[in-house]
PDB file of C-alpha atoms in Angstrom:
ATOM      1  CA  UNK A   1      92.663  91.685 121.248  1.00  0.00           C
ATOM      2  CA  UNK A   2      93.085  87.599 121.494  1.00  0.00           C
ATOM      3  CA  UNK A   3      95.611  87.953 118.903  1.00  0.00           C
ATOM      4  CA  UNK A   4      97.169  90.633 120.649  1.00  0.00           C
ATOM      5  CA  UNK A   5      97.512  88.426 123.766  1.00  0.00           C
ATOM      6  CA  UNK A   6      95.134  91.232 125.449  1.00  0.00           C
ATOM      7  CA  UNK A   7      92.278  88.218 126.019  1.00  0.00           C
ATOM      8  CA  UNK A   8      93.102  84.588 125.935  1.00  0.00           C
ATOM      9  CA  UNK A   9      88.670  84.275 124.813  1.00  0.00           C
ATOM     10  CA  UNK A  10      86.204  85.936 122.955  1.00  0.00           C
ATOM     11  CA  UNK A  11      84.536  86.057 126.115  1.00  0.00           C
ATOM     12  CA  UNK A  12      86.814  87.959 127.950  1.00  0.00           C
ATOM     13  CA  UNK A  13      87.422  90.403 124.703  1.00  0.00           C
ATOM     14  CA  UNK A  14      84.012  91.448 124.913  1.00  0.00           C
ATOM     15  CA  UNK A  15      83.907  92.116 128.908  1.00  0.00           C
ATOM     16  CA  UNK A  16      87.296  94.078 128.475  1.00  0.00           C
ATOM     17  CA  UNK A  17      86.076  96.050 125.065  1.00  0.00           C
ATOM     18  CA  UNK A  18      82.591  97.017 126.418  1.00  0.00           C
ATOM     19  CA  UNK A  19      83.637  97.947 129.878  1.00  0.00           C
ATOM     20  CA  UNK A  20      86.102 100.257 128.372  1.00  0.00           C
ATOM     21  CA  UNK A  21      83.069 101.670 126.416  1.00  0.00           C
ATOM     22  CA  UNK A  22      83.228 100.305 123.204  1.00  0.00           C
ATOM     23  CA  UNK A  23      79.184 100.387 122.217  1.00  0.00           C
ATOM     24  CA  UNK A  24      79.542  98.626 118.830  1.00  0.00           C
ATOM     25  CA  UNK A  25      80.694  95.610 117.956  1.00  0.00           C
ATOM     26  CA  UNK A  26      81.000  95.226 114.269  1.00  0.00           C
ATOM     27  CA  UNK A  27      81.766  91.639 112.927  1.00  0.00           C
ATOM     28  CA  UNK A  28      83.420  89.705 115.584  1.00  0.00           C
ATOM     29  CA  UNK A  29      79.885  88.668 117.017  1.00  0.00           C
ATOM     30  CA  UNK A  30      81.733  89.079 120.823  1.00  0.00           C
ATOM     31  CA  UNK A  31      78.806  90.936 121.887  1.00  0.00           C
ATOM     32  CA  UNK A  32      75.859  89.399 120.485  1.00  0.00           C
ATOM     33  CA  UNK A  33      77.195  85.839 121.347  1.00  0.00           C
ATOM     34  CA  UNK A  34      78.340  86.777 125.021  1.00  0.00           C
ATOM     35  CA  UNK A  35      77.100  90.100 126.726  1.00  0.00           C
ATOM     36  CA  UNK A  36      73.883  88.241 128.318  1.00  0.00           C
ATOM     37  CA  UNK A  37      76.234  85.727 130.105  1.00  0.00           C
ATOM     38  CA  UNK A  38      78.534  88.365 131.092  1.00  0.00           C
ATOM     39  CA  UNK A  39      75.593  89.920 132.512  1.00  0.00           C
ATOM     40  CA  UNK A  40      74.254  87.069 134.342  1.00  0.00           C
ATOM     41  CA  UNK A  41      77.447  86.260 135.454  1.00  0.00           C
ATOM     42  CA  UNK A  42      77.617  90.371 137.030  1.00  0.00           C
ATOM     43  CA  UNK A  43      80.803  91.250 134.893  1.00  0.00           C
ATOM     44  CA  UNK A  44      78.810  93.601 132.931  1.00  0.00           C
ATOM     45  CA  UNK A  45      75.889  95.955 134.367  1.00  0.00           C
ATOM     46  CA  UNK A  46      72.367  96.082 132.622  1.00  0.00           C
ATOM     47  CA  UNK A  47      72.863  99.680 133.259  1.00  0.00           C
ATOM     48  CA  UNK A  48      75.564  99.818 131.130  1.00  0.00           C
ATOM     49  CA  UNK A  49      74.022  98.191 128.252  1.00  0.00           C
ATOM     50  CA  UNK A  50      71.294 100.395 128.543  1.00  0.00           C
ATOM     51  CA  UNK A  51      72.862 103.247 128.223  1.00  0.00           C
ATOM     52  CA  UNK A  52      74.913 102.202 125.090  1.00  0.00           C
ATOM     53  CA  UNK A  53      71.856 101.313 123.469  1.00  0.00           C
ATOM     54  CA  UNK A  54      70.544 104.846 124.415  1.00  0.00           C
ATOM     55  CA  UNK A  55      73.467 106.505 123.090  1.00  0.00           C
ATOM     56  CA  UNK A  56      73.803 104.255 119.700  1.00  0.00           C
ATOM     57  CA  UNK A  57      69.958 105.107 118.437  1.00  0.00           C
ATOM     58  CA  UNK A  58      70.114 109.014 119.546  1.00  0.00           C
ATOM     59  CA  UNK A  59      72.764 108.975 117.215  1.00  0.00           C
ATOM     60  CA  UNK A  60      71.220 106.882 114.073  1.00  0.00           C
ATOM     61  CA  UNK A  61      68.219 109.162 114.980  1.00  0.00           C
ATOM     62  CA  UNK A  62      70.849 112.023 114.908  1.00  0.00           C
ATOM     63  CA  UNK A  63      71.678 110.929 111.797  1.00  0.00           C
ATOM     64  CA  UNK A  64      68.203 110.195 110.431  1.00  0.00           C
ATOM     65  CA  UNK A  65      68.123 106.640 109.518  1.00  0.00           C
ATOM     66  CA  UNK A  66      64.422 106.164 111.113  1.00  0.00           C
ATOM     67  CA  UNK A  67      63.365 108.409 108.672  1.00  0.00           C
ATOM     68  CA  UNK A  68      62.988 106.245 105.952  1.00  0.00           C
ATOM     69  CA  UNK A  69      63.635 103.367 107.611  1.00  0.00           C
ATOM     70  CA  UNK A  70      63.083 101.352 104.731  1.00  0.00           C
ATOM     71  CA  UNK A  71      65.122 101.471 101.355  1.00  0.00           C
ATOM     72  CA  UNK A  72      63.698 101.385  98.000  1.00  0.00           C
ATOM     73  CA  UNK A  73      64.555  98.679  95.750  1.00  0.00           C
ATOM     74  CA  UNK A  74      65.675 100.958  93.153  1.00  0.00           C
ATOM     75  CA  UNK A  75      68.060 102.797  95.418  1.00  0.00           C
ATOM     76  CA  UNK A  76      70.995 100.275  93.986  1.00  0.00           C
ATOM     77  CA  UNK A  77      70.613 100.354  90.583  1.00  0.00           C
ATOM     78  CA  UNK A  78      70.150 104.274  90.536  1.00  0.00           C
ATOM     79  CA  UNK A  79      72.891 105.607  92.772  1.00  0.00           C
ATOM     80  CA  UNK A  80      75.905 102.632  91.474  1.00  0.00           C
ATOM     81  CA  UNK A  81      77.478 101.549  88.969  1.00  0.00           C
ATOM     82  CA  UNK A  82      76.113 103.827  86.627  1.00  0.00           C
ATOM     83  CA  UNK A  83      78.036 104.737  83.183  1.00  0.00           C
ATOM     84  CA  UNK A  84      79.281 107.801  83.845  1.00  0.00           C
ATOM     85  CA  UNK A  85      80.209 106.816  87.387  1.00  0.00           C
ATOM     86  CA  UNK A  86      82.427 104.166  85.818  1.00  0.00           C
ATOM     87  CA  UNK A  87      83.935 106.595  83.271  1.00  0.00           C
ATOM     88  CA  UNK A  88      84.948 108.485  85.979  1.00  0.00           C
ATOM     89  CA  UNK A  89      86.514 105.778  88.190  1.00  0.00           C
ATOM     90  CA  UNK A  90      88.403 104.396  84.607  1.00  0.00           C
ATOM     91  CA  UNK A  91      90.016 107.981  83.979  1.00  0.00           C
ATOM     92  CA  UNK A  92      91.037 107.431  87.693  1.00  0.00           C
ATOM     93  CA  UNK A  93      92.566 104.213  87.611  1.00  0.00           C
ATOM     94  CA  UNK A  94      93.973 105.163  84.165  1.00  0.00           C
ATOM     95  CA  UNK A  95      96.346 108.255  85.425  1.00  0.00           C
ATOM     96  CA  UNK A  96      97.009 106.551  88.742  1.00  0.00           C
ATOM     97  CA  UNK A  97      98.690 103.499  86.920  1.00  0.00           C
ATOM     98  CA  UNK A  98     103.171 103.911  87.107  1.00  0.00           C
ATOM     99  CA  UNK A  99     105.061 102.895  84.029  1.00  0.00           C
ATOM    100  CA  UNK A 100     108.102 101.703  86.334  1.00  0.00           C
ATOM    101  CA  UNK A 101     110.109 101.073  83.754  1.00  0.00           C
ATOM    102  CA  UNK A 102     109.812 100.884  79.386  1.00  0.00           C
ATOM    103  CA  UNK A 103     113.380  99.519  78.512  1.00  0.00           C
ATOM    104  CA  UNK A 104     113.874  99.598  74.861  1.00  0.00           C
ATOM    105  CA  UNK A 105     110.391 101.476  74.144  1.00  0.00           C
ATOM    106  CA  UNK A 106     108.549  98.498  74.424  1.00  0.00           C
ATOM    107  CA  UNK A 107     105.660 100.102  75.205  1.00  0.00           C
ATOM    108  CA  UNK A 108     102.887 100.780  73.769  1.00  0.00           C
ATOM    109  CA  UNK A 109     102.207  98.296  71.662  1.00  0.00           C
ATOM    110  CA  UNK A 110     102.819  98.842  67.976  1.00  0.00           C
ATOM    111  CA  UNK A 111     104.042  96.667  64.684  1.00  0.00           C
ATOM    112  CA  UNK A 112     102.764  93.323  66.693  1.00  0.00           C
ATOM    113  CA  UNK A 113     100.655  90.559  65.418  1.00  0.00           C
ATOM    114  CA  UNK A 114     101.193  88.022  68.001  1.00  0.00           C
ATOM    115  CA  UNK A 115     100.804  88.836  71.995  1.00  0.00           C
ATOM    116  CA  UNK A 116     101.411  85.941  74.620  1.00  0.00           C
ATOM    117  CA  UNK A 117      99.762  87.069  77.989  1.00  0.00           C
ATOM    118  CA  UNK A 118     100.475  84.991  80.407  1.00  0.00           C
ATOM    119  CA  UNK A 119     100.452  84.274  83.783  1.00  0.00           C
ATOM    120  CA  UNK A 120      98.316  83.895  87.443  1.00  0.00           C
ATOM    121  CA  UNK A 121      96.761  87.923  87.108  1.00  0.00           C
ATOM    122  CA  UNK A 122      95.812  87.285  83.336  1.00  0.00           C
ATOM    123  CA  UNK A 123      92.399  86.188  83.388  1.00  0.00           C
ATOM    124  CA  UNK A 124      91.477  86.529  87.175  1.00  0.00           C
ATOM    125  CA  UNK A 125      89.034  88.438  88.124  1.00  0.00           C
ATOM    126  CA  UNK A 126      88.577  88.148  91.382  1.00  0.00           C
ATOM    127  CA  UNK A 127      91.200  89.210  92.713  1.00  0.00           C
ATOM    128  CA  UNK A 128      91.682  92.436  90.749  1.00  0.00           C
ATOM    129  CA  UNK A 129      88.985  94.019  93.533  1.00  0.00           C
ATOM    130  CA  UNK A 130      91.131  93.703  95.807  1.00  0.00           C
ATOM    131  CA  UNK A 131      90.920  94.662  99.684  1.00  0.00           C
ATOM    132  CA  UNK A 132      87.783  95.505 101.348  1.00  0.00           C
ATOM    133  CA  UNK A 133      85.937  95.410  97.988  1.00  0.00           C
ATOM    134  CA  UNK A 134      82.531  94.745 100.373  1.00  0.00           C
ATOM    135  CA  UNK A 135      79.748  93.203  97.760  1.00  0.00           C
ATOM    136  CA  UNK A 136      82.316  93.763  94.577  1.00  0.00           C
ATOM    137  CA  UNK A 137      81.410  91.105  91.725  1.00  0.00           C
ATOM    138  CA  UNK A 138      84.497  89.613  89.677  1.00  0.00           C
ATOM    139  CA  UNK A 139      82.173  89.609  87.005  1.00  0.00           C
ATOM    140  CA  UNK A 140      81.735  93.173  86.403  1.00  0.00           C
ATOM    141  CA  UNK A 141      85.832  92.807  85.979  1.00  0.00           C
ATOM    142  CA  UNK A 142      87.854  93.157  82.556  1.00  0.00           C
ATOM    143  CA  UNK A 143      90.218  90.906  82.525  1.00  0.00           C
ATOM    144  CA  UNK A 144      93.593  92.075  80.794  1.00  0.00           C
ATOM    145  CA  UNK A 145      93.487  89.495  78.196  1.00  0.00           C
ATOM    146  CA  UNK A 146      89.981  89.899  77.724  1.00  0.00           C
ATOM    147  CA  UNK A 147      91.181  93.978  77.355  1.00  0.00           C
ATOM    148  CA  UNK A 148      94.196  93.617  75.196  1.00  0.00           C
ATOM    149  CA  UNK A 149      91.648  90.953  72.698  1.00  0.00           C
ATOM    150  CA  UNK A 150      89.141  93.636  72.168  1.00  0.00           C
ATOM    151  CA  UNK A 151      91.786  96.796  71.811  1.00  0.00           C
ATOM    152  CA  UNK A 152      93.604  94.716  69.591  1.00  0.00           C
ATOM    153  CA  UNK A 153      90.959  92.973  67.723  1.00  0.00           C
ATOM    154  CA  UNK A 154      91.914  92.726  64.040  1.00  0.00           C
ATOM    155  CA  UNK A 155      94.823  93.930  64.421  1.00  0.00           C
ATOM    156  CA  UNK A 156      96.780  91.014  66.457  1.00  0.00           C
ATOM    157  CA  UNK A 157      96.225  87.236  67.668  1.00  0.00           C
ATOM    158  CA  UNK A 158      96.812  86.271  71.051  1.00  0.00           C
ATOM    159  CA  UNK A 159      97.540  83.187  73.358  1.00  0.00           C
ATOM    160  CA  UNK A 160      97.239  82.781  76.323  1.00  0.00           C
ATOM    161  CA  UNK A 161      98.669  80.630  79.459  1.00  0.00           C
ATOM    162  CA  UNK A 162      98.652  80.706  83.211  1.00  0.00           C
ATOM    163  CA  UNK A 163     101.900  79.088  83.484  1.00  0.00           C
ATOM    164  CA  UNK A 164     101.274  79.223  87.258  1.00  0.00           C
ATOM    165  CA  UNK A 165      99.146  79.941  90.269  1.00  0.00           C
ATOM    166  CA  UNK A 166      99.894  83.226  92.631  1.00  0.00           C
ATOM    167  CA  UNK A 167     101.468  81.076  95.323  1.00  0.00           C
ATOM    168  CA  UNK A 168     102.702  77.180  95.821  1.00  0.00           C
ATOM    169  CA  UNK A 169     104.685  75.300  93.535  1.00  0.00           C
ATOM    170  CA  UNK A 170     103.254  73.679  90.488  1.00  0.00           C
ATOM    171  CA  UNK A 171     105.410  74.472  87.907  1.00  0.00           C
ATOM    172  CA  UNK A 172     103.684  72.301  85.390  1.00  0.00           C
ATOM    173  CA  UNK A 173     101.819  75.137  83.096  1.00  0.00           C
ATOM    174  CA  UNK A 174     105.669  76.379  82.817  1.00  0.00           C
ATOM    175  CA  UNK A 175     106.266  74.303  79.176  1.00  0.00           C
ATOM    176  CA  UNK A 176     102.661  75.961  77.576  1.00  0.00           C
ATOM    177  CA  UNK A 177     103.944  79.728  78.713  1.00  0.00           C
ATOM    178  CA  UNK A 178     107.399  79.066  77.209  1.00  0.00           C
ATOM    179  CA  UNK A 179     106.161  77.498  74.313  1.00  0.00           C
ATOM    180  CA  UNK A 180     103.277  80.850  73.872  1.00  0.00           C
ATOM    181  CA  UNK A 181     106.211  83.467  74.390  1.00  0.00           C
ATOM    182  CA  UNK A 182     108.295  81.527  71.976  1.00  0.00           C
ATOM    183  CA  UNK A 183     105.360  81.905  69.742  1.00  0.00           C
ATOM    184  CA  UNK A 184     105.058  85.240  70.410  1.00  0.00           C
ATOM    185  CA  UNK A 185     106.450  88.982  69.118  1.00  0.00           C
ATOM    186  CA  UNK A 186     105.396  90.198  72.865  1.00  0.00           C
ATOM    187  CA  UNK A 187     105.234  89.139  75.870  1.00  0.00           C
ATOM    188  CA  UNK A 188     102.892  90.096  78.790  1.00  0.00           C
ATOM    189  CA  UNK A 189     103.447  89.192  81.947  1.00  0.00           C
ATOM    190  CA  UNK A 190     100.406  89.627  84.682  1.00  0.00           C
ATOM    191  CA  UNK A 191     101.472  89.149  88.068  1.00  0.00           C
ATOM    192  CA  UNK A 192     100.443  89.740  91.763  1.00  0.00           C
ATOM    193  CA  UNK A 193      98.887  89.271  94.757  1.00  0.00           C
ATOM    194  CA  UNK A 194      95.751  87.545  95.656  1.00  0.00           C
ATOM    195  CA  UNK A 195      93.091  89.783  97.465  1.00  0.00           C
ATOM    196  CA  UNK A 196      93.605  88.859 100.582  1.00  0.00           C
ATOM    197  CA  UNK A 197      97.191  89.402 101.090  1.00  0.00           C
ATOM    198  CA  UNK A 198      96.902  93.107 101.319  1.00  0.00           C
ATOM    199  CA  UNK A 199      94.213  95.174 103.750  1.00  0.00           C
ATOM    200  CA  UNK A 200      93.783  94.805 106.526  1.00  0.00           C
ATOM    201  CA  UNK A 201      94.683  92.114 108.871  1.00  0.00           C
ATOM    202  CA  UNK A 202      97.543  90.875 106.309  1.00  0.00           C
ATOM    203  CA  UNK A 203     100.808  91.398 107.086  1.00  0.00           C
ATOM    204  CA  UNK A 204     102.829  88.648 105.132  1.00  0.00           C
ATOM    205  CA  UNK A 205     106.624  87.447 106.157  1.00  0.00           C
ATOM    206  CA  UNK A 206     108.442  89.543 102.924  1.00  0.00           C
ATOM    207  CA  UNK A 207     107.360  91.842 100.472  1.00  0.00           C
ATOM    208  CA  UNK A 208     108.396  90.075  97.418  1.00  0.00           C
ATOM    209  CA  UNK A 209     106.695  88.102  94.303  1.00  0.00           C
ATOM    210  CA  UNK A 210     105.708  84.314  95.370  1.00  0.00           C
ATOM    211  CA  UNK A 211     109.009  82.589  93.770  1.00  0.00           C
ATOM    212  CA  UNK A 212     106.848  80.588  91.747  1.00  0.00           C
ATOM    213  CA  UNK A 213     106.033  83.804  90.073  1.00  0.00           C
ATOM    214  CA  UNK A 214     109.400  84.925  89.784  1.00  0.00           C
ATOM    215  CA  UNK A 215     110.183  81.546  88.660  1.00  0.00           C
ATOM    216  CA  UNK A 216     108.061  81.561  85.401  1.00  0.00           C
ATOM    217  CA  UNK A 217     109.399  85.084  84.679  1.00  0.00           C
ATOM    218  CA  UNK A 218     112.521  83.557  84.303  1.00  0.00           C
ATOM    219  CA  UNK A 219     111.801  80.910  82.841  1.00  0.00           C
ATOM    220  CA  UNK A 220     109.787  83.151  79.822  1.00  0.00           C
ATOM    221  CA  UNK A 221     112.919  85.343  78.857  1.00  0.00           C
ATOM    222  CA  UNK A 222     114.534  82.196  77.819  1.00  0.00           C
ATOM    223  CA  UNK A 223     111.882  82.165  75.068  1.00  0.00           C
ATOM    224  CA  UNK A 224     114.396  85.728  74.059  1.00  0.00           C
ATOM    225  CA  UNK A 225     111.043  87.415  73.674  1.00  0.00           C
ATOM    226  CA  UNK A 226     110.581  90.742  74.806  1.00  0.00           C
ATOM    227  CA  UNK A 227     108.904  90.848  78.661  1.00  0.00           C
ATOM    228  CA  UNK A 228     106.365  93.983  79.456  1.00  0.00           C
ATOM    229  CA  UNK A 229     105.783  93.122  83.037  1.00  0.00           C
ATOM    230  CA  UNK A 230     101.929  94.128  85.308  1.00  0.00           C
ATOM    231  CA  UNK A 231     101.707  94.077  88.332  1.00  0.00           C
ATOM    232  CA  UNK A 232      98.326  94.378  89.921  1.00  0.00           C
ATOM    233  CA  UNK A 233      99.545  94.828  93.870  1.00  0.00           C
ATOM    234  CA  UNK A 234      98.036  96.308  97.161  1.00  0.00           C
ATOM    235  CA  UNK A 235     101.936  96.795  98.337  1.00  0.00           C
ATOM    236  CA  UNK A 236     104.824  97.542  97.585  1.00  0.00           C
ATOM    237  CA  UNK A 237     107.213  94.515  96.504  1.00  0.00           C
ATOM    238  CA  UNK A 238     111.124  93.806  96.491  1.00  0.00           C
ATOM    239  CA  UNK A 239     111.702  92.988  93.093  1.00  0.00           C
ATOM    240  CA  UNK A 240     114.598  92.854  92.321  1.00  0.00           C
ATOM    241  CA  UNK A 241     115.254  89.380  90.991  1.00  0.00           C
ATOM    242  CA  UNK A 242     113.186  90.317  88.031  1.00  0.00           C
ATOM    243  CA  UNK A 243     115.762  92.063  87.013  1.00  0.00           C
ATOM    244  CA  UNK A 244     113.820  95.277  85.280  1.00  0.00           C
ATOM    245  CA  UNK A 245     115.936  97.066  83.480  1.00  0.00           C
ATOM    246  CA  UNK A 246     115.978  94.468  81.122  1.00  0.00           C
ATOM    247  CA  UNK A 247     111.965  94.890  81.062  1.00  0.00           C
ATOM    248  CA  UNK A 248     108.954  97.346  80.940  1.00  0.00           C
ATOM    249  CA  UNK A 249     107.190  97.331  84.124  1.00  0.00           C
ATOM    250  CA  UNK A 250     103.275  98.860  84.477  1.00  0.00           C
ATOM    251  CA  UNK A 251     102.351  99.113  87.942  1.00  0.00           C
ATOM    252  CA  UNK A 252      98.549  99.095  87.708  1.00  0.00           C
ATOM    253  CA  UNK A 253      97.876  97.700  91.844  1.00  0.00           C
ATOM    254  CA  UNK A 254      94.293  96.641  91.915  1.00  0.00           C
ATOM    255  CA  UNK A 255      91.691  97.888  89.269  1.00  0.00           C
ATOM    256  CA  UNK A 256      88.160  96.704  90.547  1.00  0.00           C
ATOM    257  CA  UNK A 257      85.626  97.451  87.749  1.00  0.00           C
ATOM    258  CA  UNK A 258      88.129  99.784  85.486  1.00  0.00           C
ATOM    259  CA  UNK A 259      90.207  96.887  84.662  1.00  0.00           C
ATOM    260  CA  UNK A 260      89.521  98.347  81.167  1.00  0.00           C
ATOM    261  CA  UNK A 261      92.212 101.239  81.871  1.00  0.00           C
ATOM    262  CA  UNK A 262      95.147  98.195  82.268  1.00  0.00           C
ATOM    263  CA  UNK A 263      94.596  97.702  78.338  1.00  0.00           C
ATOM    264  CA  UNK A 264      94.780 101.566  77.844  1.00  0.00           C
ATOM    265  CA  UNK A 265      98.809 101.631  78.545  1.00  0.00           C
ATOM    266  CA  UNK A 266      99.475  99.161  75.140  1.00  0.00           C
ATOM    267  CA  UNK A 267      97.612 100.890  73.091  1.00  0.00           C
ATOM    268  CA  UNK A 268      99.285 102.772  69.854  1.00  0.00           C
ATOM    269  CA  UNK A 269      98.767 106.646  70.951  1.00  0.00           C
ATOM    270  CA  UNK A 270      97.902 105.526  74.928  1.00  0.00           C
ATOM    271  CA  UNK A 271      98.818 108.311  77.409  1.00  0.00           C
ATOM    272  CA  UNK A 272     101.389 106.272  80.120  1.00  0.00           C
ATOM    273  CA  UNK A 273     102.450 108.316  82.734  1.00  0.00           C
ATOM    274  CA  UNK A 274     106.510 107.533  83.424  1.00  0.00           C
ATOM    275  CA  UNK A 275     107.644 108.062  87.100  1.00  0.00           C
ATOM    276  CA  UNK A 276     109.456 106.883  89.735  1.00  0.00           C
ATOM    277  CA  UNK A 277     107.582 105.246  92.540  1.00  0.00           C
ATOM    278  CA  UNK A 278     108.151 106.543  95.705  1.00  0.00           C
ATOM    279  CA  UNK A 279     107.013 103.669  97.630  1.00  0.00           C
ATOM    280  CA  UNK A 280     109.472 100.924  96.995  1.00  0.00           C
ATOM    281  CA  UNK A 281     109.952  98.243  94.452  1.00  0.00           C
ATOM    282  CA  UNK A 282     113.841  98.299  94.297  1.00  0.00           C
ATOM    283  CA  UNK A 283     114.890  97.497  97.881  1.00  0.00           C
ATOM    284  CA  UNK A 284     116.071  94.494  99.307  1.00  0.00           C
ATOM    285  CA  UNK A 285     113.843  92.309 101.250  1.00  0.00           C
ATOM    286  CA  UNK A 286     116.400  91.923 104.427  1.00  0.00           C
ATOM    287  CA  UNK A 287     116.218  95.506 105.108  1.00  0.00           C
ATOM    288  CA  UNK A 288     112.984  95.167 106.864  1.00  0.00           C
ATOM    289  CA  UNK A 289     112.806  93.637 110.211  1.00  0.00           C
ATOM    290  CA  UNK A 290     109.424  93.890 112.821  1.00  0.00           C
ATOM    291  CA  UNK A 291     109.235  92.770 115.986  1.00  0.00           C
ATOM    292  CA  UNK A 292     106.057  94.544 116.194  1.00  0.00           C
ATOM    293  CA  UNK A 293     102.601  92.256 115.812  1.00  0.00           C
ATOM    294  CA  UNK A 294     100.625  93.025 113.042  1.00  0.00           C
ATOM    295  CA  UNK A 295      97.232  91.807 113.808  1.00  0.00           C
ATOM    296  CA  UNK A 296      98.198  87.594 113.325  1.00  0.00           C
ATOM    297  CA  UNK A 297      98.437  85.558 116.124  1.00  0.00           C
ATOM    298  CA  UNK A 298     101.314  85.691 118.758  1.00  0.00           C
ATOM    299  CA  UNK A 299     102.727  82.054 118.617  1.00  0.00           C
ATOM    300  CA  UNK A 300     104.385  82.500 121.737  1.00  0.00           C
ATOM    301  CA  UNK A 301     101.531  84.454 123.893  1.00  0.00           C
ATOM    302  CA  UNK A 302      99.156  80.477 123.542  1.00  0.00           C
ATOM    303  CA  UNK A 303      96.377  80.847 126.551  1.00  0.00           C
ATOM    304  CA  UNK A 304      98.888  83.264 128.422  1.00  0.00           C
ATOM    305  CA  UNK A 305      97.920  87.142 128.887  1.00  0.00           C
ATOM    306  CA  UNK A 306     100.265  89.622 128.066  1.00  0.00           C
ATOM    307  CA  UNK A 307      99.890  93.076 131.709  1.00  0.00           C
TER     308      UNK A 307
END
């Protein structure tokens, strides 16, 4: 509410929201920090507090939450991350990947002896979890480099180079990445977004890849080797500057704990879903204009309140 200009302070936001009938505050800590003070100031009545508590408790009783107030410690291990659940998730993840381009039929990889795995997403488990991953652990994610190493064990040699981070302007790793590309028969270029760049309250000012990642792709082309682009992203991306017509492009998304599904697209005999992606990847970002605030503070509002 502050960012949208409806309240100047979190305390005022608590007052406005509660008096409007919002009975629960999940994560902002506006109610637990300010409702008592608002009652003392007469801006919220104790009768309102009591009635809201009754309504919330009634719902919890109806849902049966008080029938078993204590959760067994074994429940998590019994219900989550079971082998059959992970297998199903892996199948769904594999089916959701889209091969946007397969220039020159590079995929799946055959007769390849040296593979360069390059990019900030190649050995990145945390960002592959994606937005709103709950209590996800990056240690549960199979990173693409590790997956390819397992898939091509005794069949091909792999070399890794990060090249750069997801954002910033540090190009000191470009030389190592280009060297790995020249050494290889094929380059698997892993680009994408940080987990915090998509999802709720995570608007971006551009739908393009960060300039540093685009520059890495351009630098790798100088090696003259086939490049397979693997995108790990939570939103459509504008990719015009990468000249996708010249390279295969696999839209992988945020694979989370099903990262092993990525490697299946590279192995001979793999079933790859070709097709177009309905979301705009091959568009020009300057065609989009929006003056709507999307969760971030409006710099022009400052301490003023909209009426």
